[in-house]
Amino acid sequence: MIYRRLGQTDIDVSLLSFGSHTDPRFKKKVEHGNVLLAEGQERRDRLIARALDRGVNLVDTYESEGQWEPMARLVAAGGSARRNKTLVSLCRQFPMFVGENIDRAAKLFGHVDLYRIYLSEGKAVDGKALADWEVLRKAKEAGKVRAIGISAHDEGMMLSALRELEGIDYVMFPYNFIHARADYGEFLPEAARRGVGLIAIKPLAAGSIVKLDPRAPGGTQPERDFVQLYQAKYRPLLPAVVADLTRSLEQMPEETLCQAALRFVYSRPFLTAAMPGMFEDATLEDNFTGLRRQLELSRGERAALDAASRVAAVTEGQWLPGHYRWLDERWQG
C-alpha cells in the first residue's frame, strides 16, 4: 500500500480507500435510511476486513446506510491494534446537531478520525454551515476529532470553504479522468497553497466507468445498473467510437479500463486518496492491481482513457444514472 499525508495533519492515508456506498442488491429500506440484509452485511464486513488486511486504512461510513454499528464492531473485533490503524470517516446525515452527532460517534468508535460536513452547491458558505463548522473546529480543539473537512460537488463552494472555514484539513470532491474540471480552475492551486488534503470521490464515476469496460471482472456491477455500452443492442449506435475504445483497450493486454481509471487518480500527486465504492472481491483486487505498478500512465492507458472519454461524450450523459447526471453537468473536463 502507498500512503500520503492528509494536508497538514499528522495522518497518513492509504492511497486506495474504501467508499461508503453499500451494495444495492442487499439494501432494505427502514424508517431512517437503509440497512443491509444479513448476507449483504456479511459480504461488506468481509470485504472491508480484507481491505484492511491489505493496507487500506480509511473507510468512509454512512450512518444513513446503517453502517456505523457494523463498522464499530468490525474494528473492535481486531482489538486496539486494528482500531489504532483504522481511520473511520464520518459525516452527519440526519437532522441532528452536529456536536451531538460527533459525541455519538466518539462514544461508539472510541474517537473520531475524520469528520466532515456536506456543502450544497452555491457560491458562498452560508451562516448555518459556518455555525456547524465552528462546532467542528471546537470539537477538534477538544480532542474529539483528529481532522475536519467538507465534501462538496461545486467548485465555487469549495473555493469559498477554503477561504471562510478556519482550520479546514481536507476536502472530498468528485475527480476521475472524465470529471476533472477542478484541474483547470482556481481550486487546486488554492488548496495546495493552504496545505489542504484532497480526497477523490467518484473515481469511477459512481461505478459507471464499469459500463464502458468490456473487461470488467465477471459479476462486477456499478451502484446503479443502467445503459451498458457493450450490450449488443447499443453497439450499432456508436460503432466507430466503440471500435476506437476496443482497439485502445487491446493495447493494454493485462489491464482493465477500471484499473487505468484508478491509476489516473493514483498518479495525481496532489490527491491524498481515491475512494471508490467496492461491492465484490474482484473489484477490490482490480483496484489493488493498479497500485502494484508505478504511478505513471503508459501511452496505451492514455489512449484508452481518451477513447472512453469520447464514448461518454457521444452518449450525452446517458452512461450515467439519472441521480448522478450532475457529474457531467458540473464536472466535465
Short mmCIF file of C-alpha atoms in Angstrom, two decimals:
data_model
loop_
_atom_site.label_atom_id
_atom_site.label_comp_id
_atom_site.label_asym_id
_atom_site.label_seq_id
_atom_site.Cartn_x
_atom_site.Cartn_y
_atom_site.Cartn_z
CA MET A 1 0.00 0.00 0.00
CA ILE A 2 1.03 3.59 -0.62
CA TYR A 3 0.25 6.24 2.00
CA ARG A 4 0.06 10.00 1.65
CA ARG A 5 -0.12 12.67 4.32
CA LEU A 6 -3.56 14.31 4.71
CA GLY A 7 -2.84 18.00 4.26
CA GLN A 8 -1.05 19.46 7.24
CA THR A 9 -2.32 16.87 9.72
CA ASP A 10 -0.21 14.06 11.17
CA ILE A 11 -2.46 11.46 9.48
CA ASP A 12 -1.19 9.17 6.71
CA VAL A 13 -3.99 7.88 4.49
CA SER A 14 -3.92 4.86 2.18
CA LEU A 15 -3.97 5.91 -1.47
CA LEU A 16 -6.78 3.39 -2.03
CA SER A 17 -9.55 3.99 0.49
CA PHE A 18 -12.94 2.35 0.98
CA GLY A 19 -16.10 4.21 -0.07
CA SER A 20 -19.33 4.48 1.87
CA HIS A 21 -21.94 3.30 -0.62
CA THR A 22 -23.43 -0.13 0.02
CA ASP A 23 -24.47 -2.83 -2.43
CA PRO A 24 -27.99 -2.01 -3.73
CA ARG A 25 -28.71 -5.72 -4.26
CA PHE A 26 -28.87 -6.22 -0.49
CA LYS A 27 -30.42 -2.97 0.72
CA LYS A 28 -33.60 -2.77 2.78
CA LYS A 29 -35.45 0.46 3.48
CA VAL A 30 -36.02 1.32 7.13
CA GLU A 31 -37.58 4.32 8.87
CA HIS A 32 -34.35 6.30 8.65
CA GLY A 33 -32.33 5.43 5.53
CA ASN A 34 -31.31 1.87 4.65
CA VAL A 35 -29.70 -1.20 6.17
CA LEU A 36 -28.16 -4.25 4.54
CA LEU A 37 -29.74 -7.67 4.69
CA ALA A 38 -27.69 -10.20 6.66
CA GLU A 39 -25.97 -11.64 3.56
CA GLY A 40 -25.09 -8.16 2.28
CA GLN A 41 -23.70 -7.07 5.64
CA GLU A 42 -21.59 -10.22 5.90
CA ARG A 43 -20.20 -9.57 2.41
CA ARG A 44 -19.38 -5.94 3.22
CA ASP A 45 -17.78 -6.81 6.56
CA ARG A 46 -15.64 -9.48 4.89
CA LEU A 47 -14.60 -7.12 2.10
CA ILE A 48 -13.66 -4.30 4.49
CA ALA A 49 -11.70 -6.72 6.70
CA ARG A 50 -9.84 -7.97 3.65
CA ALA A 51 -9.09 -4.41 2.53
CA LEU A 52 -7.76 -3.54 5.99
CA ASP A 53 -5.52 -6.60 5.90
CA ARG A 54 -4.16 -5.37 2.55
CA GLY A 55 -3.24 -1.96 3.96
CA VAL A 56 -6.33 0.17 3.34
CA ASN A 57 -6.74 2.32 6.43
CA LEU A 58 -9.53 4.82 5.58
CA VAL A 59 -13.16 3.67 5.47
CA ASP A 60 -15.99 6.13 4.82
CA THR A 61 -19.02 5.09 6.85
CA TYR A 62 -22.59 6.29 6.29
CA GLU A 63 -24.96 6.37 9.23
CA SER A 64 -27.87 6.57 6.76
CA GLU A 65 -26.81 3.19 5.33
CA GLY A 66 -26.84 1.59 8.77
CA GLN A 67 -23.06 1.18 8.81
CA TRP A 68 -21.92 2.89 12.00
CA GLU A 69 -22.61 -0.07 14.30
CA PRO A 70 -21.27 -2.77 11.93
CA MET A 71 -18.09 -0.76 11.35
CA ALA A 72 -17.63 -0.23 15.09
CA ARG A 73 -17.98 -3.99 15.67
CA LEU A 74 -15.57 -4.77 12.86
CA VAL A 75 -12.75 -2.58 14.12
CA ALA A 76 -13.38 -3.59 17.75
CA ALA A 77 -13.08 -7.27 16.79
CA GLY A 78 -9.46 -6.65 15.81
CA GLY A 79 -8.61 -5.15 19.19
CA SER A 80 -6.88 -1.86 19.88
CA ALA A 81 -4.23 -2.53 17.22
CA ARG A 82 -6.82 -2.59 14.42
CA ARG A 83 -8.68 0.42 15.80
CA ASN A 84 -5.49 2.45 16.03
CA LYS A 85 -4.61 1.63 12.41
CA THR A 86 -8.11 2.28 11.01
CA LEU A 87 -9.32 5.74 10.08
CA VAL A 88 -13.10 5.96 10.21
CA SER A 89 -14.51 8.80 8.10
CA LEU A 90 -17.92 10.16 9.13
CA CYS A 91 -20.42 12.91 8.37
CA ARG A 92 -23.80 13.98 9.70
CA GLN A 93 -26.66 12.71 7.54
CA PHE A 94 -29.70 13.16 9.74
CA PRO A 95 -31.16 16.44 11.08
CA MET A 96 -29.15 16.31 14.28
CA PHE A 97 -27.00 18.94 15.96
CA VAL A 98 -23.51 18.28 14.61
CA GLY A 99 -21.98 18.31 18.09
CA GLU A 100 -24.40 15.62 19.24
CA ASN A 101 -23.55 13.56 16.16
CA ILE A 102 -19.82 13.83 16.91
CA ASP A 103 -20.37 12.83 20.55
CA ARG A 104 -22.41 9.80 19.48
CA ALA A 105 -19.69 8.78 17.04
CA ALA A 106 -16.93 9.24 19.62
CA LYS A 107 -18.81 7.06 22.09
CA LEU A 108 -19.33 4.34 19.50
CA PHE A 109 -15.85 4.33 17.92
CA GLY A 110 -13.76 5.49 20.86
CA HIS A 111 -12.69 8.58 18.93
CA VAL A 112 -13.49 10.27 15.61
CA ASP A 113 -10.76 10.24 12.96
CA LEU A 114 -12.17 12.27 10.06
CA TYR A 115 -15.43 14.23 10.27
CA ARG A 116 -16.89 16.42 7.57
CA ILE A 117 -19.95 18.44 6.71
CA TYR A 118 -21.57 18.44 3.28
CA LEU A 119 -21.89 21.79 1.49
CA SER A 120 -24.52 22.04 -1.25
CA GLU A 121 -23.98 23.97 -4.45
CA GLY A 122 -23.62 27.73 -4.36
CA LYS A 123 -21.04 30.48 -4.41
CA ALA A 124 -20.52 31.03 -0.70
CA VAL A 125 -20.68 29.21 2.62
CA ASP A 126 -23.87 30.25 4.44
CA GLY A 127 -24.44 31.07 8.09
CA LYS A 128 -25.70 27.60 9.04
CA ALA A 129 -22.58 25.96 7.61
CA LEU A 130 -20.39 28.50 9.41
CA ALA A 131 -22.13 27.66 12.70
CA ASP A 132 -21.68 23.91 12.10
CA TRP A 133 -18.04 24.50 11.24
CA GLU A 134 -17.42 26.33 14.49
CA VAL A 135 -18.71 23.24 16.32
CA LEU A 136 -16.33 21.04 14.31
CA ARG A 137 -13.42 23.33 15.00
CA LYS A 138 -14.07 23.29 18.75
CA ALA A 139 -14.53 19.51 18.71
CA LYS A 140 -11.09 19.18 17.15
CA GLU A 141 -9.59 21.57 19.70
CA ALA A 142 -11.14 19.43 22.45
CA GLY A 143 -9.52 16.30 21.01
CA LYS A 144 -12.79 14.68 19.90
CA VAL A 145 -11.91 14.75 16.19
CA ARG A 146 -8.50 14.35 14.53
CA ALA A 147 -9.26 16.02 11.17
CA ILE A 148 -12.18 18.16 9.96
CA GLY A 149 -13.27 18.83 6.41
CA ILE A 150 -16.05 19.15 3.87
CA SER A 151 -17.49 17.28 0.93
CA ALA A 152 -18.83 19.32 -1.97
CA HIS A 153 -19.84 18.97 -5.60
CA ASP A 154 -19.48 22.63 -6.58
CA GLU A 155 -16.13 24.30 -7.26
CA GLY A 156 -17.37 27.75 -6.23
CA MET A 157 -18.50 26.41 -2.87
CA MET A 158 -15.20 24.61 -2.39
CA LEU A 159 -13.27 27.82 -3.01
CA SER A 160 -15.47 29.66 -0.53
CA ALA A 161 -14.89 26.94 2.05
CA LEU A 162 -11.11 27.22 1.68
CA ARG A 163 -11.33 30.94 2.36
CA GLU A 164 -14.05 31.00 5.04
CA LEU A 165 -13.62 27.85 7.13
CA GLU A 166 -10.79 28.29 9.60
CA GLY A 167 -8.63 25.20 10.11
CA ILE A 168 -10.03 23.10 7.27
CA ASP A 169 -7.96 19.92 6.92
CA TYR A 170 -9.41 18.25 3.84
CA VAL A 171 -11.94 18.36 1.01
CA MET A 172 -13.73 15.42 -0.61
CA PHE A 173 -14.76 16.16 -4.20
CA PRO A 174 -15.55 14.31 -7.45
CA TYR A 175 -12.48 13.50 -9.53
CA ASN A 176 -11.91 10.98 -12.32
CA PHE A 177 -10.44 11.02 -15.81
CA ILE A 178 -13.73 12.28 -17.28
CA HIS A 179 -14.85 14.58 -14.48
CA ALA A 180 -11.70 16.55 -13.69
CA ARG A 181 -12.96 20.09 -14.16
CA ALA A 182 -11.31 21.34 -10.97
CA ASP A 183 -7.98 20.53 -12.60
CA TYR A 184 -8.39 23.69 -14.69
CA GLY A 185 -9.77 26.10 -12.11
CA GLU A 186 -8.71 28.02 -9.07
CA PHE A 187 -9.47 25.35 -6.52
CA LEU A 188 -6.40 23.09 -6.79
CA PRO A 189 -3.81 25.91 -6.61
CA GLU A 190 -5.67 27.45 -3.67
CA ALA A 191 -5.90 24.12 -1.84
CA ALA A 192 -2.18 23.50 -2.43
CA ARG A 193 -1.30 26.96 -1.17
CA ARG A 194 -3.25 26.36 2.03
CA GLY A 195 -1.96 22.79 2.53
CA VAL A 196 -5.43 21.23 2.46
CA GLY A 197 -5.73 17.48 1.85
CA LEU A 198 -7.74 16.32 -1.18
CA ILE A 199 -9.70 13.06 -1.35
CA ALA A 200 -11.14 11.98 -4.71
CA ILE A 201 -14.68 10.63 -4.55
CA LYS A 202 -16.42 9.16 -7.62
CA PRO A 203 -13.04 8.00 -9.08
CA LEU A 204 -15.02 5.53 -11.20
CA ALA A 205 -17.99 7.91 -11.71
CA ALA A 206 -20.17 6.09 -9.17
CA GLY A 207 -19.13 2.81 -10.78
CA SER A 208 -20.43 3.86 -14.19
CA ILE A 209 -16.99 3.53 -15.82
CA VAL A 210 -17.54 -0.21 -15.35
CA LYS A 211 -20.18 0.11 -18.07
CA LEU A 212 -17.56 1.31 -20.55
CA ASP A 213 -15.30 -1.65 -19.82
CA PRO A 214 -15.83 -5.00 -21.59
CA ARG A 215 -13.00 -6.45 -19.48
CA ALA A 216 -14.60 -5.72 -16.13
CA PRO A 217 -14.40 -8.85 -13.93
CA GLY A 218 -17.41 -11.14 -14.19
CA GLY A 219 -20.24 -10.10 -11.90
CA THR A 220 -18.91 -6.57 -11.40
CA GLN A 221 -21.74 -4.05 -11.29
CA PRO A 222 -21.97 -0.28 -10.84
CA GLU A 223 -24.03 1.12 -7.99
CA ARG A 224 -26.99 1.53 -10.37
CA ASP A 225 -27.37 -0.72 -13.40
CA PHE A 226 -28.21 1.42 -16.42
CA VAL A 227 -27.01 1.72 -20.03
CA GLN A 228 -24.08 -0.61 -20.73
CA LEU A 229 -22.44 0.35 -23.99
CA TYR A 230 -21.10 -3.09 -24.77
CA GLN A 231 -24.51 -4.74 -24.80
CA ALA A 232 -25.29 -5.77 -28.38
CA LYS A 233 -28.34 -3.52 -28.66
CA TYR A 234 -26.19 -0.41 -28.03
CA ARG A 235 -23.20 -1.29 -30.19
CA PRO A 236 -24.83 -0.25 -33.54
CA LEU A 237 -25.40 3.26 -32.17
CA LEU A 238 -21.70 4.03 -31.79
CA PRO A 239 -19.72 1.62 -33.99
CA ALA A 240 -16.73 3.86 -34.72
CA VAL A 241 -16.36 5.11 -31.15
CA VAL A 242 -16.84 1.67 -29.61
CA ALA A 243 -14.28 0.26 -32.06
CA ASP A 244 -11.85 3.00 -31.05
CA LEU A 245 -12.21 2.11 -27.38
CA THR A 246 -11.87 -1.60 -28.10
CA ARG A 247 -8.73 -1.02 -30.17
CA SER A 248 -7.23 1.11 -27.39
CA LEU A 249 -8.01 -1.49 -24.74
CA GLU A 250 -6.25 -4.12 -26.84
CA GLN A 251 -3.04 -2.12 -26.25
CA MET A 252 -3.40 -2.94 -22.52
CA PRO A 253 -3.41 -6.75 -22.62
CA GLU A 254 -3.28 -7.24 -18.85
CA GLU A 255 -5.22 -4.23 -17.62
CA THR A 256 -8.88 -3.21 -17.47
CA LEU A 257 -10.23 0.25 -18.15
CA CYS A 258 -11.19 0.50 -14.48
CA GLN A 259 -7.60 -0.17 -13.43
CA ALA A 260 -6.39 2.55 -15.78
CA ALA A 261 -9.07 4.91 -14.47
CA LEU A 262 -7.94 4.33 -10.87
CA ARG A 263 -4.30 4.72 -11.87
CA PHE A 264 -5.18 8.08 -13.42
CA VAL A 265 -6.31 9.21 -9.97
CA TYR A 266 -3.46 7.46 -8.15
CA SER A 267 -0.97 9.26 -10.40
CA ARG A 268 -2.14 12.74 -9.35
CA PRO A 269 0.35 13.80 -6.66
CA PHE A 270 -1.98 16.47 -5.28
CA LEU A 271 -4.57 13.84 -4.27
CA THR A 272 -4.29 12.13 -0.90
CA ALA A 273 -6.56 9.20 -1.73
CA ALA A 274 -9.05 7.71 -4.17
CA MET A 275 -12.25 6.49 -2.54
CA PRO A 276 -14.27 4.11 -4.75
CA GLY A 277 -17.15 2.01 -3.54
CA MET A 278 -16.40 -1.70 -3.59
CA PHE A 279 -19.02 -4.46 -3.56
CA GLU A 280 -17.12 -7.57 -4.72
CA ASP A 281 -13.79 -9.26 -4.04
CA ALA A 282 -12.92 -8.94 -7.73
CA THR A 283 -13.33 -5.15 -7.55
CA LEU A 284 -11.02 -4.89 -4.56
CA GLU A 285 -8.42 -6.98 -6.36
CA ASP A 286 -8.81 -4.89 -9.52
CA ASN A 287 -8.20 -1.70 -7.56
CA PHE A 288 -5.15 -3.16 -5.80
CA THR A 289 -3.70 -4.35 -9.09
CA GLY A 290 -3.47 -0.77 -10.29
CA LEU A 291 -1.39 0.07 -7.22
CA ARG A 292 1.17 -2.64 -7.90
CA ARG A 293 2.58 -0.75 -10.87
CA GLN A 294 4.48 2.51 -10.99
CA LEU A 295 2.26 5.58 -10.73
CA GLU A 296 2.73 6.69 -14.31
CA LEU A 297 0.29 6.21 -17.14
CA SER A 298 1.52 4.45 -20.27
CA ARG A 299 0.73 5.65 -23.78
CA GLY A 300 -1.73 2.76 -24.17
CA GLU A 301 -3.52 3.68 -20.96
CA ARG A 302 -3.83 7.31 -22.01
CA ALA A 303 -5.24 6.24 -25.38
CA ALA A 304 -7.82 4.03 -23.67
CA LEU A 305 -8.87 6.81 -21.28
CA ASP A 306 -9.17 9.26 -24.19
CA ALA A 307 -11.30 6.79 -26.13
CA ALA A 308 -13.53 6.14 -23.11
CA SER A 309 -13.98 9.90 -22.68
CA ARG A 310 -15.20 10.11 -26.26
CA VAL A 311 -17.63 7.25 -25.67
CA ALA A 312 -19.04 9.05 -22.63
CA ALA A 313 -19.31 12.32 -24.57
CA VAL A 314 -21.26 10.96 -27.52
CA THR A 315 -23.83 9.32 -25.24
CA GLU A 316 -24.73 12.82 -23.96
CA GLY A 317 -24.80 11.79 -20.33
CA GLN A 318 -26.77 8.57 -20.86
CA TRP A 319 -23.91 6.45 -19.49
CA LEU A 320 -24.61 7.85 -16.00
CA PRO A 321 -27.70 7.04 -13.91
CA GLY A 322 -30.07 9.97 -13.56
CA HIS A 323 -29.18 10.89 -9.99
CA TYR A 324 -25.50 11.28 -10.99
CA ARG A 325 -26.01 13.38 -14.14
CA TRP A 326 -24.69 16.36 -12.20
CA LEU A 327 -21.21 14.92 -12.75
CA ASP A 328 -21.46 15.61 -16.48
CA GLU A 329 -23.25 18.92 -15.92
CA ARG A 330 -20.78 20.38 -13.40
CA TRP A 331 -17.53 18.44 -13.66
CA GLN A 332 -16.95 17.55 -17.30
CA GLY A 333 -13.28 18.36 -18.05
#
